[in-house]
């Protein structure tokens, strides 16, 4: 009896221990934390709103209901929508303020393939029309407008635009309107997009426009290299932007800095300024690692790019503009750039053309000034620099220092410069005469030493 009783007690103890241990490990899994600019008081799962992650059921309504529910907590601690592992098919949806969308590991958002899920929205005022065709544009997949404090993050979950349908229709000229972007955040402040994989957008992947205080960090962007306009990240008429730790493979520019198109952008007058780009790896065989333009009619000023790796890309930094754009591209600083297999290390084009309509102003001459490139190594490059300014207004203040470019066998000249002015030091192969040797004792090209306010934004540990 005595023995049996003790044995039973020990069994009960063992069982309780197992339960306690089990609960503890469950709690540990549930209470995982993640870094974010702001934490939220209210958390719901997409499943609480009828979401089904089978890859077939439409979750458009679940997303809209969940986000509408959380929008009520904007002034009361904010809301967080967790998307669990699974394949979540959905039409486009709008975000709300003081809100976090969190995609768990193996959560995949799949963009609907039903054209009825993509209503037509107004063109951007600084473009005057859609970029693909005149008139409006199809909705973006994930949209935010007039918001404050929005976070889209996760444990490397995936947002899949399923763009093939759009690329095929675009190539076949079957689309009446302009393709949507994967994520577009408009007229908003305090945005964080981090720790996600974005794939196969119908067109650009990340488009912050008319916004400020934007951080894009730890994002992988993957699209086939032969599909049209699948740019990575396009800050457009934005102030205080920080893009860091991103890996981008795409059919168009990895990063394209923009600010509106010809007379529409000039009238809208909203520049992109105070932009940091760092620790970027890019593969873009037909486009640029960092493009400035071609739409730059609100101006582009104070861009600081460093620690960039390019592999098999058409050009390193490319400035694209045209008569009719007006405005300026100035105070551009790039340093610490490694390139392998490139057509051009540097490329500037003043005659890009491409106008929204016939109403562009031939007197709107863009000004390109103070462009500074230093500390770069490139190998297997076809041309070191194709630098073509504007005859009416040569590009000025170009400075290139401490740059070594290994050329591939080619019949092309290493440098071809027209309508530009600048200086160079410690550059190999020897630059064109328009980049006059300034001597290494005069120091490297300038790079700002002050810190931009967006660099002071810190992350908190938030729990799910
Ligand atoms: C998203 O918001 C915009 C207005 O900012 C509106 O035009 C559009 O219909 C909304 N889309 C959805 C899917 O709710
Ligand atoms: C969003 O903000 C812009 C710029 O402030 C304003 O013109 C527009 O009317 C706002 N839209 C809405 C829906 O509030
Ligand atoms: C996120 O997932 C992508 C795609 O699977 C992968 O290439 C990338 O390395 C992952 N990033 C991290 C930080 O795990
Ligand atoms: C991204 O996720 C990793 C691992 O989940 C974490 O260590 C890192 O801090 C996260 N970064 C951001 C910016 O969310
Ligand atoms: C050099 O570039 C050419 C394309 O211009 C490419 O075919 C070749 O594989 C590259 N060589 C190396 C060693 O990367
Ligand atoms: C020149 O650039 C290389 C990187 O390409 C860097 O390691 C080196 O420190 C630079 N030299 C000077 C004097 O800045
Ligand atoms: C040099 O650039 C000009 C345009 O600025 C172009 O017309 C010319 O063909 C180029 N020359 C070579 C050899 O590529």
XYZ file of C-alpha atoms and ligand atoms in Angstrom:
562
model
C 0.000 0.000 0.000
C 2.627 2.413 1.221
C 4.778 1.696 -1.819
C 1.824 2.088 -4.194
C 0.838 5.412 -2.682
C 4.378 6.806 -3.020
C 4.570 5.561 -6.574
C 1.316 7.316 -7.414
C 2.470 10.572 -5.867
C 5.669 10.362 -7.843
C 3.684 9.709 -11.037
C 1.507 12.758 -10.348
C 4.592 14.857 -9.665
C 6.224 13.693 -12.875
C 3.102 14.459 -14.856
C 2.798 17.953 -13.311
C 6.430 18.603 -14.070
C 5.857 17.621 -17.696
C 2.826 19.905 -17.942
C 4.703 22.820 -16.371
C 7.666 22.281 -18.687
C 5.307 21.987 -21.672
C 3.457 25.177 -20.831
C 6.732 26.950 -20.228
C 8.121 26.057 -23.644
C 4.762 26.963 -25.230
C 4.882 30.341 -23.502
C 8.419 30.829 -24.689
C 7.334 30.194 -28.273
C 4.322 32.471 -27.942
C 6.032 35.329 -26.179
C 8.727 35.789 -28.824
C 9.770 39.333 -29.327
C 10.781 41.362 -32.333
C 12.299 44.793 -32.872
C 10.051 47.631 -33.990
C 9.794 51.390 -33.793
C 6.546 51.058 -31.792
C 4.849 48.225 -29.889
C 1.064 47.704 -29.792
C -1.355 47.107 -26.929
C -3.890 45.031 -28.901
C -3.093 41.877 -30.882
C -5.363 39.790 -33.089
C -4.729 36.922 -35.496
C -6.113 36.865 -39.011
C -7.771 33.569 -37.986
C -9.909 35.458 -35.428
C -11.548 37.183 -38.400
C -12.290 34.055 -40.421
C -8.974 33.876 -42.254
C -8.166 30.580 -43.961
C -4.552 29.957 -44.950
C -5.118 27.257 -47.571
C -3.908 29.267 -50.586
C -7.348 29.036 -52.217
C -9.862 30.779 -49.954
C -10.007 34.566 -50.366
C -9.041 36.475 -47.223
C -9.845 39.970 -48.499
C -12.745 40.327 -46.081
C -10.771 38.894 -43.149
C -8.001 41.452 -43.712
C -10.422 44.354 -44.087
C -12.411 43.355 -40.965
C -9.313 42.754 -38.840
C -7.723 46.066 -39.819
C -11.004 47.944 -39.355
C -11.299 46.409 -35.877
C -7.739 47.419 -34.977
C -8.182 50.935 -36.376
C -10.327 51.677 -33.311
C -7.288 51.351 -31.042
C -5.258 54.049 -32.809
C -5.384 56.417 -29.841
C -5.454 53.580 -27.318
C -2.159 51.711 -27.629
C -2.416 50.694 -31.274
C -3.190 47.352 -32.884
C -1.214 44.463 -34.295
C -2.435 41.913 -36.842
C -0.550 38.619 -36.803
C -0.621 36.417 -39.900
C 0.297 32.830 -38.934
C 2.133 30.324 -41.123
C 0.039 29.407 -44.156
C -0.800 30.680 -47.636
C -3.200 33.581 -47.429
C -4.763 34.542 -50.753
C -6.204 38.070 -50.699
C -7.211 41.073 -52.748
C -5.661 44.442 -51.939
C -6.277 46.096 -48.587
C -5.640 49.393 -46.796
C -3.608 49.811 -43.626
C -4.421 52.063 -40.677
C -2.476 54.266 -38.238
C -0.625 53.047 -35.116
C -0.735 49.611 -36.643
C 1.600 46.648 -37.162
C 1.153 43.895 -39.733
C 3.288 40.945 -38.556
C 3.952 37.948 -40.833
C 5.170 34.901 -38.980
C 7.791 32.583 -40.442
C 6.228 30.655 -43.359
C 3.309 33.072 -43.610
C 2.827 33.908 -47.300
C 0.421 36.566 -48.554
C -0.643 35.722 -52.108
C -2.036 38.552 -54.239
C -5.345 37.703 -55.898
C -5.284 36.763 -59.577
C -8.857 37.988 -60.077
C -8.848 41.339 -61.937
C -12.066 42.294 -60.111
C -10.030 42.431 -56.901
C -7.995 45.352 -58.309
C -10.196 48.473 -58.469
C -8.962 51.505 -60.397
C -7.506 54.345 -58.311
C -6.451 57.890 -59.197
C -3.030 58.550 -60.750
C -0.367 60.136 -58.562
C -0.687 63.944 -58.747
C 3.080 64.383 -59.296
C 2.912 62.070 -62.355
C -0.361 63.326 -63.844
C -1.111 59.865 -65.262
C -0.182 56.239 -64.780
C 3.362 55.311 -65.796
C 2.280 52.419 -68.051
C -0.673 54.217 -69.666
C -2.567 57.496 -69.408
C -5.378 57.700 -66.849
C -5.760 55.889 -63.530
C -4.035 52.804 -62.239
C -4.899 49.450 -60.731
C -4.841 49.369 -56.917
C -1.656 48.589 -55.109
C -1.627 45.297 -53.181
C -0.982 46.729 -49.706
C -1.845 50.410 -49.405
C -1.659 53.114 -46.796
C -2.697 56.719 -47.230
C -2.637 59.680 -44.803
C -1.350 57.498 -41.945
C 0.990 57.877 -38.977
C 3.082 55.118 -37.400
C 2.700 51.997 -39.560
C 4.889 48.874 -39.319
C 4.954 45.994 -41.804
C 7.283 43.339 -40.441
C 7.656 39.724 -39.450
C 9.936 36.773 -39.014
C 10.882 36.811 -42.690
C 7.337 36.023 -43.879
C 6.639 36.528 -47.608
C 4.459 38.877 -49.633
C 4.010 37.407 -53.118
C 2.506 39.667 -55.796
C 2.078 36.705 -58.204
C 3.077 39.182 -60.899
C 3.292 36.804 -63.858
C -0.307 37.487 -64.860
C 0.446 41.232 -64.923
C 3.801 40.979 -66.727
C 2.241 38.786 -69.435
C -0.730 41.123 -69.912
C 1.586 44.153 -69.921
C 3.864 42.661 -72.589
C 0.809 41.678 -74.670
C -0.538 45.282 -74.289
C -3.731 43.905 -72.744
C -3.823 46.239 -69.739
C -5.960 49.356 -69.881
C -4.377 50.912 -66.780
C -1.022 51.054 -65.003
C 0.030 48.049 -62.908
C -0.129 48.397 -59.117
C 2.781 48.306 -56.702
C 3.244 45.632 -54.043
C 3.350 48.124 -51.138
C 2.507 51.812 -51.542
C 2.482 54.160 -48.575
C 1.283 57.658 -49.452
C 1.058 60.961 -47.490
C 2.260 59.190 -44.350
C 4.748 59.640 -41.524
C 6.759 57.120 -39.444
C 6.820 53.981 -41.541
C 8.852 50.818 -40.905
C 9.032 47.947 -43.393
C 11.379 45.219 -42.137
C 12.289 41.547 -41.978
C 10.215 40.322 -44.894
C 10.696 38.716 -48.284
C 8.843 40.454 -51.116
C 8.524 38.618 -54.401
C 7.070 39.060 -57.880
C 5.314 42.391 -57.666
C 3.209 43.331 -60.720
C 5.484 46.422 -60.891
C 7.608 48.221 -58.215
C 7.903 46.418 -54.856
C 8.108 49.189 -52.233
C 6.839 52.677 -53.032
C 6.837 55.260 -50.249
C 5.488 58.469 -51.765
C 4.811 61.953 -50.278
C 5.939 60.500 -46.933
C 8.523 61.147 -44.244
C 10.493 59.183 -41.655
C 10.539 55.932 -43.568
C 12.778 52.959 -42.641
C 13.124 49.923 -44.912
C 15.384 47.352 -43.255
C 16.251 43.696 -43.682
C 14.128 43.182 -46.779
C 14.790 40.543 -49.459
C 13.234 41.366 -52.825
C 13.196 38.742 -55.563
C 11.779 39.010 -59.079
C 12.880 37.369 -62.349
C 15.575 39.545 -63.947
C 13.770 39.669 -67.297
C 10.369 41.071 -66.273
C 9.336 44.717 -66.743
C 9.501 47.481 -64.103
C 9.921 45.266 -61.054
C 12.020 47.895 -59.233
C 12.987 47.129 -55.644
C 12.508 50.204 -53.470
C 11.459 53.580 -54.901
C 11.445 56.518 -52.463
C 9.392 59.142 -54.295
C 8.950 62.721 -53.013
C 9.932 61.553 -49.516
C 11.966 63.189 -46.731
C 14.118 61.348 -44.159
C 14.379 57.824 -45.499
C 16.726 55.039 -44.360
C 17.140 51.903 -46.465
C 19.533 49.337 -44.999
C 20.467 45.649 -45.003
C 18.512 44.779 -48.141
C 19.140 42.124 -50.786
C 17.484 42.768 -54.136
C 17.358 40.759 -57.372
C 15.154 42.399 -59.935
C 14.224 43.099 -63.532
C 14.639 46.840 -63.022
C 16.516 49.264 -60.740
C 17.194 47.879 -57.244
C 16.609 51.355 -55.826
C 15.157 54.209 -57.878
C 14.971 57.609 -56.241
C 12.206 59.714 -57.755
C 10.106 62.881 -57.308
C 7.481 63.283 -60.026
C 7.309 63.669 -63.774
C 7.802 66.815 -65.869
C 5.122 69.544 -65.521
C 3.175 67.486 -62.926
C 6.195 66.987 -60.692
C 7.279 70.621 -61.129
C 3.815 71.822 -60.047
C 3.702 69.385 -57.112
C 7.132 70.613 -55.895
C 7.924 67.781 -53.488
C 11.564 66.627 -53.450
C 13.139 63.421 -52.180
C 15.755 64.478 -49.648
C 17.809 63.217 -46.714
C 17.977 59.631 -47.931
C 20.379 57.034 -46.520
C 21.111 53.796 -48.392
C 23.528 51.354 -46.759
C 24.496 47.686 -46.841
C 22.648 46.900 -50.038
C 23.353 43.919 -52.301
C 21.894 44.173 -55.792
C 21.642 41.995 -58.888
C 19.992 43.803 -61.793
C 21.420 42.777 -65.186
C 19.363 45.287 -67.210
C 19.231 48.228 -64.804
C 20.931 50.233 -62.096
C 21.876 49.464 -58.531
C 20.850 52.994 -57.587
C 19.025 55.164 -60.119
C 18.317 58.842 -59.566
C 15.386 59.706 -61.842
C 14.316 59.562 -64.458
C 11.293 61.222 -62.809
C 12.944 63.855 -60.582
C 10.876 66.987 -61.259
C 10.359 67.754 -57.556
C 14.143 67.576 -57.054
C 16.491 65.073 -55.388
C 18.894 66.310 -52.733
C 21.140 64.869 -50.026
C 21.427 61.174 -50.805
C 24.077 59.224 -48.851
C 24.834 55.707 -50.052
C 27.539 53.467 -48.613
C 28.601 49.875 -48.339
C 26.969 48.629 -51.533
C 27.667 45.398 -53.408
C 26.607 44.971 -57.019
C 26.805 41.756 -59.001
C 25.966 41.384 -62.680
C 24.196 44.715 -62.981
C 23.980 47.140 -65.874
C 25.200 50.209 -63.962
C 26.286 51.179 -60.463
C 24.861 54.643 -59.936
C 22.825 56.091 -62.766
C 21.478 59.635 -63.100
C 18.677 59.903 -65.652
C 17.049 63.154 -66.610
C 15.842 65.178 -69.575
C 14.878 68.648 -70.713
C 11.322 69.177 -69.437
C 12.031 67.649 -66.035
C 13.225 70.903 -64.418
C 14.353 70.779 -60.750
C 17.701 69.308 -59.690
C 19.748 66.336 -58.532
C 22.360 67.607 -56.091
C 24.444 66.649 -53.061
C 24.674 62.969 -53.939
C 27.342 61.064 -51.985
C 28.308 57.459 -52.633
C 31.233 55.610 -51.029
C 32.293 52.032 -50.440
C 30.935 50.290 -53.516
C 32.076 46.878 -54.794
C 31.014 45.824 -58.281
C 31.430 42.571 -60.229
C 30.486 42.271 -63.905
C 28.937 45.557 -64.919
C 28.250 47.314 -68.174
C 28.947 50.759 -66.655
C 30.322 51.609 -63.218
C 29.018 55.185 -63.662
C 26.307 56.340 -66.017
C 24.675 59.742 -66.433
C 22.139 60.599 -69.098
C 20.801 64.096 -69.751
C 18.760 63.059 -72.765
C 16.580 60.355 -71.277
C 13.393 61.671 -72.912
C 10.236 59.839 -71.833
C 7.562 62.483 -71.252
C 4.059 62.045 -69.783
C 2.475 64.029 -72.660
C 3.198 66.921 -75.029
C 2.774 69.646 -72.411
C 6.272 69.488 -70.941
C 8.153 72.772 -70.775
C 11.248 72.929 -73.037
C 12.607 75.678 -70.752
C 12.505 73.366 -67.697
C 16.193 72.432 -67.663
C 17.305 70.173 -64.776
C 20.393 71.126 -62.755
C 22.788 68.313 -61.811
C 25.444 69.401 -59.306
C 27.735 68.051 -56.537
C 27.880 64.345 -57.279
C 30.543 62.607 -55.222
C 31.797 59.016 -55.694
C 34.651 57.525 -53.662
C 36.267 54.308 -52.428
C 35.098 51.890 -55.070
C 36.454 48.730 -56.605
C 34.937 47.203 -59.709
C 35.918 44.268 -61.897
C 34.874 42.927 -65.288
C 33.373 46.266 -66.330
C 32.654 47.094 -69.993
C 32.863 50.911 -69.612
C 34.075 52.791 -66.527
C 31.897 55.822 -67.234
C 29.371 56.949 -69.812
C 28.764 60.504 -68.621
C 26.489 62.514 -70.870
C 25.311 65.859 -69.500
C 23.001 68.387 -71.084
C 24.357 70.734 -73.693
C 22.146 73.611 -72.396
C 23.235 72.944 -68.809
C 26.303 70.755 -68.259
C 26.342 68.536 -65.165
C 28.719 70.133 -62.625
C 30.565 69.344 -59.424
C 31.248 65.722 -60.274
C 33.989 64.289 -58.057
C 35.421 60.778 -58.315
C 38.218 59.608 -55.993
C 39.925 56.380 -54.963
C 38.199 54.249 -57.571
C 39.752 51.215 -59.272
C 37.909 49.715 -62.197
C 39.054 46.503 -63.851
C 37.911 46.514 -67.457
C 36.673 43.539 -69.429
C 38.014 43.161 -72.965
C 35.968 45.559 -75.080
C 36.240 47.859 -78.067
C 34.527 50.636 -76.125
C 36.571 53.495 -74.609
C 36.912 53.323 -70.806
C 35.325 56.755 -70.412
C 33.056 58.800 -72.667
C 32.212 62.240 -71.269
C 30.185 65.057 -72.799
C 28.765 68.221 -71.202
C 30.055 67.538 -67.702
C 32.535 69.270 -65.359
C 34.340 67.728 -62.445
C 37.500 66.496 -60.800
C 39.088 63.161 -60.038
C 41.922 61.738 -57.953
C 43.380 58.253 -57.680
C 41.070 56.868 -60.333
C 42.039 54.007 -62.619
C 41.739 53.734 -65.567
C 42.554 57.390 -66.123
C 39.303 59.401 -66.433
C 38.262 61.591 -69.343
C 39.737 65.107 -69.581
C 36.499 66.697 -68.359
C 37.173 65.094 -64.951
C 40.427 66.948 -64.384
C 43.041 65.437 -62.091
C 42.922 67.323 -58.801
C 45.801 65.462 -57.150
C 45.382 63.126 -54.203
C 46.846 65.710 -51.761
C 43.657 67.783 -52.150
C 41.845 64.967 -50.347
C 38.999 62.642 -51.231
C 35.607 63.659 -52.544
C 33.301 65.048 -49.849
C 30.999 62.847 -47.785
C 28.851 64.407 -45.039
C 29.916 63.807 -41.452
C 26.729 64.978 -39.730
C 24.020 62.502 -38.736
C 20.543 62.709 -40.238
C 17.557 62.630 -37.823
C 16.288 59.356 -39.347
C 19.494 57.707 -38.122
C 18.517 58.440 -34.519
C 15.284 56.421 -34.691
C 15.696 53.468 -32.340
C 13.972 50.111 -32.093
C 12.112 48.688 -29.092
C 11.576 45.008 -28.267
C 7.906 44.260 -28.889
C 6.063 41.046 -28.071
C 3.485 39.176 -30.091
C -8.177 52.289 -49.799
O -8.236 53.654 -49.496
C -8.424 54.497 -50.628
C -8.447 55.935 -50.153
O -7.264 56.276 -49.520
C -9.732 54.160 -51.328
O -9.823 54.909 -52.510
C -9.749 52.682 -51.671
O -11.027 52.338 -52.179
C -9.462 51.823 -50.467
N -9.316 50.460 -50.906
C -9.804 49.423 -50.238
C -9.554 48.090 -50.834
O -10.411 49.549 -49.190
C -4.239 63.049 -47.584
O -3.297 64.079 -47.428
C -3.173 64.941 -48.564
C -2.017 65.879 -48.324
O -2.089 66.448 -47.072
C -4.485 65.646 -48.805
O -4.385 66.458 -49.949
C -5.589 64.609 -49.004
O -6.838 65.243 -49.115
C -5.621 63.635 -47.831
N -6.558 62.565 -48.137
C -7.453 62.141 -47.281
C -8.327 61.012 -47.734
O -7.560 62.614 -46.163
C 14.524 35.398 -45.775
O 14.037 34.522 -46.770
C 14.672 34.665 -48.028
C 13.931 33.840 -49.048
O 13.797 32.531 -48.614
C 16.135 34.259 -47.872
O 16.799 34.386 -49.109
C 16.763 35.182 -46.849
O 18.102 34.781 -46.614
C 16.001 35.127 -45.527
N 16.522 36.146 -44.638
C 16.823 35.885 -43.376
C 17.352 37.030 -42.591
O 16.663 34.794 -42.873
C 14.821 40.583 -38.000
O 14.668 39.270 -37.485
C 15.801 38.769 -36.815
C 15.523 37.340 -36.413
O 14.178 37.066 -36.372
C 16.132 39.666 -35.634
O 17.308 39.226 -35.013
C 16.319 41.086 -36.129
O 16.539 41.933 -35.032
C 15.111 41.531 -36.877
N 15.321 42.883 -37.394
C 14.339 43.760 -37.595
C 14.735 45.108 -38.054
O 13.167 43.488 -37.426
C 32.601 39.148 -67.298
O 31.461 39.741 -67.896
C 30.924 39.024 -68.984
C 29.751 39.839 -69.513
O 30.172 41.109 -69.874
C 30.494 37.656 -68.533
O 30.003 36.924 -69.630
C 31.653 36.930 -67.902
O 31.212 35.711 -67.347
C 32.260 37.765 -66.789
N 33.460 37.140 -66.279
C 33.657 36.900 -64.992
C 34.966 36.290 -64.640
O 32.848 37.167 -64.122
C 40.116 53.490 -50.969
O 39.001 52.622 -51.131
C 39.153 51.366 -50.514
C 37.887 50.569 -50.807
O 37.665 50.498 -52.137
C 39.317 51.532 -49.016
O 39.537 50.274 -48.411
C 40.470 52.449 -48.735
O 40.544 52.701 -47.351
C 40.303 53.774 -49.482
N 41.469 54.602 -49.290
C 41.392 55.812 -48.772
C 42.672 56.552 -48.681
O 40.342 56.295 -48.375
C 29.856 58.875 -76.368
O 28.657 59.472 -75.893
C 27.918 60.167 -76.873
C 26.700 60.786 -76.196
O 27.115 61.655 -75.206
C 27.499 59.229 -77.983
O 26.830 59.950 -78.974
C 28.705 58.522 -78.546
O 28.281 57.548 -79.454
C 29.500 57.857 -77.449
N 30.690 57.277 -77.969
C 31.037 56.012 -77.783
C 32.307 55.557 -78.385
O 30.351 55.239 -77.102
